[in-house]
Short mmCIF file of N, CA, C and O in Angstrom, two decimals:
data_model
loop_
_atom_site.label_atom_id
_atom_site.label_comp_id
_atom_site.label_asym_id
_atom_site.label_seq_id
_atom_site.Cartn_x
_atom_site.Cartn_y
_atom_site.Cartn_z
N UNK E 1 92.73 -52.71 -10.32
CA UNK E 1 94.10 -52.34 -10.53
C UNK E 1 94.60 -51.19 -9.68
O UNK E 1 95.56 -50.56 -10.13
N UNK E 2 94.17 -50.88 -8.69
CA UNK E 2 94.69 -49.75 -7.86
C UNK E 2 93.91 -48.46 -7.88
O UNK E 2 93.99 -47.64 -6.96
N UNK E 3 93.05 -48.28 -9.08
CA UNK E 3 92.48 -47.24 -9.10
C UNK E 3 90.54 -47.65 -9.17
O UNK E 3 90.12 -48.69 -9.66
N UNK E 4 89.92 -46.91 -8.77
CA UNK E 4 88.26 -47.14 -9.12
C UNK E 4 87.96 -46.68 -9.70
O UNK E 4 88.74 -46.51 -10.65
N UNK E 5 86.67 -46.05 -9.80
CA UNK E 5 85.75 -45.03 -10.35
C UNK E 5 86.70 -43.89 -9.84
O UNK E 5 87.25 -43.80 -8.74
N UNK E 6 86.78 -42.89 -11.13
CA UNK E 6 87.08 -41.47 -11.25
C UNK E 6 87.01 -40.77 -9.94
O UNK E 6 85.98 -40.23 -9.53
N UNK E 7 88.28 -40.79 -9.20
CA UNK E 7 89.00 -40.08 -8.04
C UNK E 7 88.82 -40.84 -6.97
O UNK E 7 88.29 -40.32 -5.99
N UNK E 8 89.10 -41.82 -6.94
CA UNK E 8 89.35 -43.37 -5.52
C UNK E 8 90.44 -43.85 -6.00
O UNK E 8 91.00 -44.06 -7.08
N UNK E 9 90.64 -44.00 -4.44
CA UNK E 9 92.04 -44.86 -4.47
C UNK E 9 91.48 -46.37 -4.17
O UNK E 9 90.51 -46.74 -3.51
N UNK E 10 92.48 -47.12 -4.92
CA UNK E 10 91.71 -48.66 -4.24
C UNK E 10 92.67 -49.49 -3.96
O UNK E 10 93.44 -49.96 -4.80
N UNK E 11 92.67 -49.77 -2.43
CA UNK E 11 94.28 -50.54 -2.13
C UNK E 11 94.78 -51.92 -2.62
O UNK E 11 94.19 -52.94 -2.27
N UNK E 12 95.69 -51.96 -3.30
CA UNK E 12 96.13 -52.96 -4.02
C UNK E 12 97.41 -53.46 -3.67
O UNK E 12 97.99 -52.38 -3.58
N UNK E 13 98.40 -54.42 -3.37
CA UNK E 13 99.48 -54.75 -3.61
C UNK E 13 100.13 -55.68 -4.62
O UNK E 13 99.59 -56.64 -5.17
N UNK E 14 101.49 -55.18 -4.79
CA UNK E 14 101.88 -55.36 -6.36
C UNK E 14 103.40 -55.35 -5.87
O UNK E 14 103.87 -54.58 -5.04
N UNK E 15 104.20 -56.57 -6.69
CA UNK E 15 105.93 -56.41 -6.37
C UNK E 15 106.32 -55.40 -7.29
O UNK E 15 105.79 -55.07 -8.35
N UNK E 16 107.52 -54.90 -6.63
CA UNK E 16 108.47 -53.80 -7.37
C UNK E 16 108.62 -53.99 -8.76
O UNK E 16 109.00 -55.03 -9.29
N UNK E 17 108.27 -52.78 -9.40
CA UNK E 17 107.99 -52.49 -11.06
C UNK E 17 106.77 -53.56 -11.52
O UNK E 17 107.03 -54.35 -12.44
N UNK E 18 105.81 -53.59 -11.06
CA UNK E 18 104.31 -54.27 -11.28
C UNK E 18 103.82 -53.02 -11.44
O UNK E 18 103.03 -53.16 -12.37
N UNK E 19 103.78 -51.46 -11.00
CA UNK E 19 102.45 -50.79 -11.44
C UNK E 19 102.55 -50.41 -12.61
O UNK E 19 103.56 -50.72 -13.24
N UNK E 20 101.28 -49.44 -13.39
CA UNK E 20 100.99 -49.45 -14.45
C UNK E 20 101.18 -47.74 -14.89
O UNK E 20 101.26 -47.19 -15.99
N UNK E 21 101.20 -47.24 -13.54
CA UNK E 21 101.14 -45.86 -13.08
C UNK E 21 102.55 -45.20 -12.18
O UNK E 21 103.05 -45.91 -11.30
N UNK E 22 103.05 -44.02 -12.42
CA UNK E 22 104.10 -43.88 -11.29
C UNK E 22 103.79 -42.82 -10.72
O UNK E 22 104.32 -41.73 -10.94
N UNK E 23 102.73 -43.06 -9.80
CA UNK E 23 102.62 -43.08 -8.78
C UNK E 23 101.94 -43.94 -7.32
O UNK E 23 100.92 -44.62 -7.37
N UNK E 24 102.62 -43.77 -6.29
CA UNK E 24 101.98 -44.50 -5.21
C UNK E 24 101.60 -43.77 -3.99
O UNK E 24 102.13 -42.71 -3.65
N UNK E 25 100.44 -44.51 -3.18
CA UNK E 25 100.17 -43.91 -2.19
C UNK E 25 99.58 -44.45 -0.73
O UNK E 25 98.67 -45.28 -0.79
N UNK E 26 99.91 -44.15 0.18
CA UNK E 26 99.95 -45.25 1.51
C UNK E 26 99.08 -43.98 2.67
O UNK E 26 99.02 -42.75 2.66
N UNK E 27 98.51 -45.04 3.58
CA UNK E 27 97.98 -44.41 4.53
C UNK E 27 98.99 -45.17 5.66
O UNK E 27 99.08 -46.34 6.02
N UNK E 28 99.84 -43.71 6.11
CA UNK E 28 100.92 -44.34 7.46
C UNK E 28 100.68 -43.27 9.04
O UNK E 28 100.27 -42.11 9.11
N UNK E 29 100.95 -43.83 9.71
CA UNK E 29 100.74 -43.63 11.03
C UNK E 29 102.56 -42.97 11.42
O UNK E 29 103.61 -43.62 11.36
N UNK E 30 102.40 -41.66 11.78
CA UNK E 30 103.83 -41.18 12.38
C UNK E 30 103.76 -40.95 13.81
O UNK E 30 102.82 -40.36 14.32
N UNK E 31 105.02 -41.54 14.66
CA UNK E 31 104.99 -40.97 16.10
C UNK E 31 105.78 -40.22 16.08
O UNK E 31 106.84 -40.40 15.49
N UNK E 32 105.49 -39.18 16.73
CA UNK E 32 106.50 -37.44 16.75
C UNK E 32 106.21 -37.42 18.30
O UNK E 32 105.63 -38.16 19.09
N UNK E 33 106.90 -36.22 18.36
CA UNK E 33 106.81 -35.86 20.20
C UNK E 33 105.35 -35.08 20.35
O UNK E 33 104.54 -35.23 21.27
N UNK E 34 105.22 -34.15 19.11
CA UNK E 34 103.88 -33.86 19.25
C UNK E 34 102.50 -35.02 19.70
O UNK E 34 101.66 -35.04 20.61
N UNK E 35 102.83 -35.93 18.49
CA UNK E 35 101.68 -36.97 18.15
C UNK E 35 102.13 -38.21 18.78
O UNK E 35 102.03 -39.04 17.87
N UNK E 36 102.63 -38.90 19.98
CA UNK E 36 103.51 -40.01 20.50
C UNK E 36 102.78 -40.99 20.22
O UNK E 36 103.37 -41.98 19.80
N UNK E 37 101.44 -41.04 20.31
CA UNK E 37 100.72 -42.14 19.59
C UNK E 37 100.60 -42.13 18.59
O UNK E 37 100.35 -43.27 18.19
N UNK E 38 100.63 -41.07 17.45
CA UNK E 38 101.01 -41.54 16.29
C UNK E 38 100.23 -40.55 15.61
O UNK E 38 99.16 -40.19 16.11
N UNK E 39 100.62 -40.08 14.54
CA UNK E 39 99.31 -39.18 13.62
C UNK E 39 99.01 -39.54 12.34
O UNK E 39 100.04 -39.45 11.68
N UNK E 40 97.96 -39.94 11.59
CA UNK E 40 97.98 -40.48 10.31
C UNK E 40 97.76 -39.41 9.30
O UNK E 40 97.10 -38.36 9.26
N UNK E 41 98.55 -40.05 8.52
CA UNK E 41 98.51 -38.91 6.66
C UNK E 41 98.63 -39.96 5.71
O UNK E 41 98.67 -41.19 5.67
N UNK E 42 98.68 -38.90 4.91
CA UNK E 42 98.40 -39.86 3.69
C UNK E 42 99.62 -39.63 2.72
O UNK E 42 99.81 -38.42 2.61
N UNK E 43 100.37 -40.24 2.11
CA UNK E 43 101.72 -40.55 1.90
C UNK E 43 102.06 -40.69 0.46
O UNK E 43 101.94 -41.86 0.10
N UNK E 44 102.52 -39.68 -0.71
CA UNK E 44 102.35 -40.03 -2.07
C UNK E 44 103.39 -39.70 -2.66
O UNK E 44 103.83 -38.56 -2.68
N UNK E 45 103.91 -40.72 -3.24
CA UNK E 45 105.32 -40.49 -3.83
C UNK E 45 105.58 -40.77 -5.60
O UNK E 45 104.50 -40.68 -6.20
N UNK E 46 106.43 -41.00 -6.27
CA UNK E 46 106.64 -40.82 -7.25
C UNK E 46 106.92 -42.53 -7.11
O UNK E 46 107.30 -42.98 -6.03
N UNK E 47 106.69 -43.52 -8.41
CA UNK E 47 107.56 -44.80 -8.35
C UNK E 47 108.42 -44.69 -9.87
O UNK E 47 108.18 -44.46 -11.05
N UNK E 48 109.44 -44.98 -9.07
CA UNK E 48 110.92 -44.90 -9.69
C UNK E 48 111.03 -46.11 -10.82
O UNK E 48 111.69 -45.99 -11.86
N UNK E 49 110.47 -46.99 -10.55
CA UNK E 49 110.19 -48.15 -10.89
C UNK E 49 109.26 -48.04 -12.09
O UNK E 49 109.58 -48.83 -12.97
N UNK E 50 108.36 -47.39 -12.33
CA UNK E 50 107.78 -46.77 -13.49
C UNK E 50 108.00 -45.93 -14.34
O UNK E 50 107.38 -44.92 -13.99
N UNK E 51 108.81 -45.66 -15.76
CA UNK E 51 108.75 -45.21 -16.45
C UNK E 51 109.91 -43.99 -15.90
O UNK E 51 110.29 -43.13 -16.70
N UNK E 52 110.38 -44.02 -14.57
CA UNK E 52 111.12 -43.23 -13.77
C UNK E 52 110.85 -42.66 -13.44
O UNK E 52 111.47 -41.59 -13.46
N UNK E 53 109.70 -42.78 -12.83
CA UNK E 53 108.72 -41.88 -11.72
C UNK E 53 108.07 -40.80 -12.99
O UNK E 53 107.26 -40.26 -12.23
N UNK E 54 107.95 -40.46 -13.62
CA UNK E 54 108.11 -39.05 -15.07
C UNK E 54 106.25 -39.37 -14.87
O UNK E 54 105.69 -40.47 -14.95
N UNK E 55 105.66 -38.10 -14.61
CA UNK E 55 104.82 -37.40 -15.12
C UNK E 55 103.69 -37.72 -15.96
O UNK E 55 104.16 -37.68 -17.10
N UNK E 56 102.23 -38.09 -16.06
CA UNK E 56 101.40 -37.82 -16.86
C UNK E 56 100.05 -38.02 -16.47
O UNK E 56 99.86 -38.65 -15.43
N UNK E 57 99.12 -37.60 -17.08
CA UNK E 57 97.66 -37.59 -16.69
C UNK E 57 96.94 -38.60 -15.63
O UNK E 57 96.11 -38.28 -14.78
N UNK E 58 97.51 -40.00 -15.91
CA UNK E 58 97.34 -40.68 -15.08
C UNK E 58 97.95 -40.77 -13.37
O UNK E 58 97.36 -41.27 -12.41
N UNK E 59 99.32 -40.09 -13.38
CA UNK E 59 99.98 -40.24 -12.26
C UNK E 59 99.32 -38.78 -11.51
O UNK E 59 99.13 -38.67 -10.30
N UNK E 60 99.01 -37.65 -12.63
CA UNK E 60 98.23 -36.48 -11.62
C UNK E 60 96.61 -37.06 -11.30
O UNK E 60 96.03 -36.37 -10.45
N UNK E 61 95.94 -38.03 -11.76
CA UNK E 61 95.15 -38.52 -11.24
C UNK E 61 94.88 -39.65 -9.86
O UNK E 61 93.92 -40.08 -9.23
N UNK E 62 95.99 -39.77 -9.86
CA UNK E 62 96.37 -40.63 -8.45
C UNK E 62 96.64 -39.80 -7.26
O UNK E 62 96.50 -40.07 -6.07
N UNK E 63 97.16 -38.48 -7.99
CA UNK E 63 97.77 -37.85 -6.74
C UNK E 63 96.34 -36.89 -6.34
O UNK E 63 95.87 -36.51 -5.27
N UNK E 64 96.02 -36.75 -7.45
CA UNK E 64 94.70 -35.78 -7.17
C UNK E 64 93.87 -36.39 -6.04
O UNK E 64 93.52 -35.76 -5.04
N UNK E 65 93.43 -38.32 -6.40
CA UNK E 65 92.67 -38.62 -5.53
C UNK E 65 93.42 -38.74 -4.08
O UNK E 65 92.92 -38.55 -2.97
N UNK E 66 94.11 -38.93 -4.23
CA UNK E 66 95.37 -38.88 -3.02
C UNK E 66 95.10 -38.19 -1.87
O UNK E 66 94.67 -38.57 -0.78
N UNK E 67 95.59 -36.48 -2.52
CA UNK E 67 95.39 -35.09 -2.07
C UNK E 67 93.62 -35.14 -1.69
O UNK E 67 93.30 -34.75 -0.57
N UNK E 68 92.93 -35.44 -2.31
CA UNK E 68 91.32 -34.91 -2.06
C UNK E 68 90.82 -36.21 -0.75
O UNK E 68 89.98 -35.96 0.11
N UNK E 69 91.42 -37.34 -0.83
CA UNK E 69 91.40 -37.92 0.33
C UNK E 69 91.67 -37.33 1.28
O UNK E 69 90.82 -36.95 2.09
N UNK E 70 93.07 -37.08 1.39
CA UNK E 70 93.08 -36.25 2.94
C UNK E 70 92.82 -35.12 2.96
O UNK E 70 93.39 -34.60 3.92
N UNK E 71 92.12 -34.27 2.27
CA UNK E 71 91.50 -33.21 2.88
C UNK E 71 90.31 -33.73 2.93
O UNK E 71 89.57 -32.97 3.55
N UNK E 72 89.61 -34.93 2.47
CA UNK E 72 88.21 -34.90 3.39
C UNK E 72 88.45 -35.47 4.50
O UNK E 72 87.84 -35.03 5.48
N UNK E 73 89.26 -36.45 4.68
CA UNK E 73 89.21 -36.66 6.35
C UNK E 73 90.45 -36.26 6.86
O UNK E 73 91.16 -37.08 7.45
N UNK E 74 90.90 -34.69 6.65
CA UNK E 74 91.00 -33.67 7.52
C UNK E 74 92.96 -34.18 7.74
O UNK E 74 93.61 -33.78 8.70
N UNK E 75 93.55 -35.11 6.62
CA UNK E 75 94.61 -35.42 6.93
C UNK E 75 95.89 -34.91 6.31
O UNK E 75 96.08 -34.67 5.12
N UNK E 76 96.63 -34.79 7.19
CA UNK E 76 98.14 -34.14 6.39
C UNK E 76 98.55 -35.07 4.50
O UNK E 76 98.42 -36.25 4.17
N UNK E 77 98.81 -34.42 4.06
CA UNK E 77 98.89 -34.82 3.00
C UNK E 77 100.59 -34.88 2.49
O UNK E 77 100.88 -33.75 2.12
N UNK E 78 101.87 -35.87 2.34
CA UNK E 78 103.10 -35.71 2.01
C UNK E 78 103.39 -36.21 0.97
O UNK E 78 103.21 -37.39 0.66
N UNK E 79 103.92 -35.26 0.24
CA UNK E 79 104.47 -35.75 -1.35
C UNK E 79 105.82 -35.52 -1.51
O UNK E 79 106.44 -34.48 -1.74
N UNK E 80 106.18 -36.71 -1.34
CA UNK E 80 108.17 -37.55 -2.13
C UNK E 80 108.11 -37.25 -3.21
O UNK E 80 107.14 -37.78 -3.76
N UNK E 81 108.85 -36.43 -4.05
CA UNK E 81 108.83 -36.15 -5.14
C UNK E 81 110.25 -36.75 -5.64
O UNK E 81 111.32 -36.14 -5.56
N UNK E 82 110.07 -38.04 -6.16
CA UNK E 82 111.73 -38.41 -7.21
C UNK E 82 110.66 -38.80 -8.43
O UNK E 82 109.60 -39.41 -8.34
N UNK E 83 111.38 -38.18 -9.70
CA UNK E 83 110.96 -38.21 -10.75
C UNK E 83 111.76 -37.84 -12.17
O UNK E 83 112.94 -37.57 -11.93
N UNK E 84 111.51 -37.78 -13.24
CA UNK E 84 112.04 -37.81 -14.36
C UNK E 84 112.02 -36.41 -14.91
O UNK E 84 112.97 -35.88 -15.49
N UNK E 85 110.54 -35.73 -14.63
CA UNK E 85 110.19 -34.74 -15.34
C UNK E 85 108.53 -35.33 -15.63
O UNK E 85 107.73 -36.04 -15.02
N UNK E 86 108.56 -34.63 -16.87
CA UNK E 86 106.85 -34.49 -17.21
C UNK E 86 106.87 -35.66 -18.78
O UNK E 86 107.76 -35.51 -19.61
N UNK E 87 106.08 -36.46 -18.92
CA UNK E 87 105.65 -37.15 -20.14
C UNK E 87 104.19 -35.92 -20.94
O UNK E 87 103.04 -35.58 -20.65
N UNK E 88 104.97 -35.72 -21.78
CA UNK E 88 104.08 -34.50 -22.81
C UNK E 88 103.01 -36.00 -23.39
O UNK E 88 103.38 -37.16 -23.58
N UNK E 89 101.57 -35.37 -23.53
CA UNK E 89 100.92 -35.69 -24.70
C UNK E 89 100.20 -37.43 -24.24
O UNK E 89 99.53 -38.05 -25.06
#
């Protein structure tokens, strides 16, 4: 379902309002003038489409593995933040 063992990401595709979680996360390639061939990061946003993007244990566990991905292989890490707020409890 998108996620593995405790802090992996596992790539999945799913149509709009299919996840279970709101959040998502992509490995994309940017060309800048710096990087013209392109520089890869890792890309994590809120899905709107879930619950209205809003907050909870599960969605900081996506982002966590997210974030700890690209700092092991050394990659920019960008977070889109549209969201609801926080789901308490």
């Amino acid at each position: 379902p998108g996620h593995g063992k405790a802090g992996t990401l596992v790539e999945v595709e799913r149509g709009p309002g299919q996840n279970d979680v709101g959040m998502v996360c992509w490995r994309a390639t940017l060309a800048t003038e710096e990087y013209p061939r392109g520089r890869e990061i890792i890309l994590v946003a809120n899905d709107i489409t879930h619950m209205s993007g809003s907050l909870s244990p599960k969605e900081d566990a996506v982002y966590r593995a997210a974030f700890d991905l690209s700092v092991h292989e050394g990659l920019p890490c960008v977070y889109i933040s549209a969201n609801s707020g926080a789901r308490i409890g």
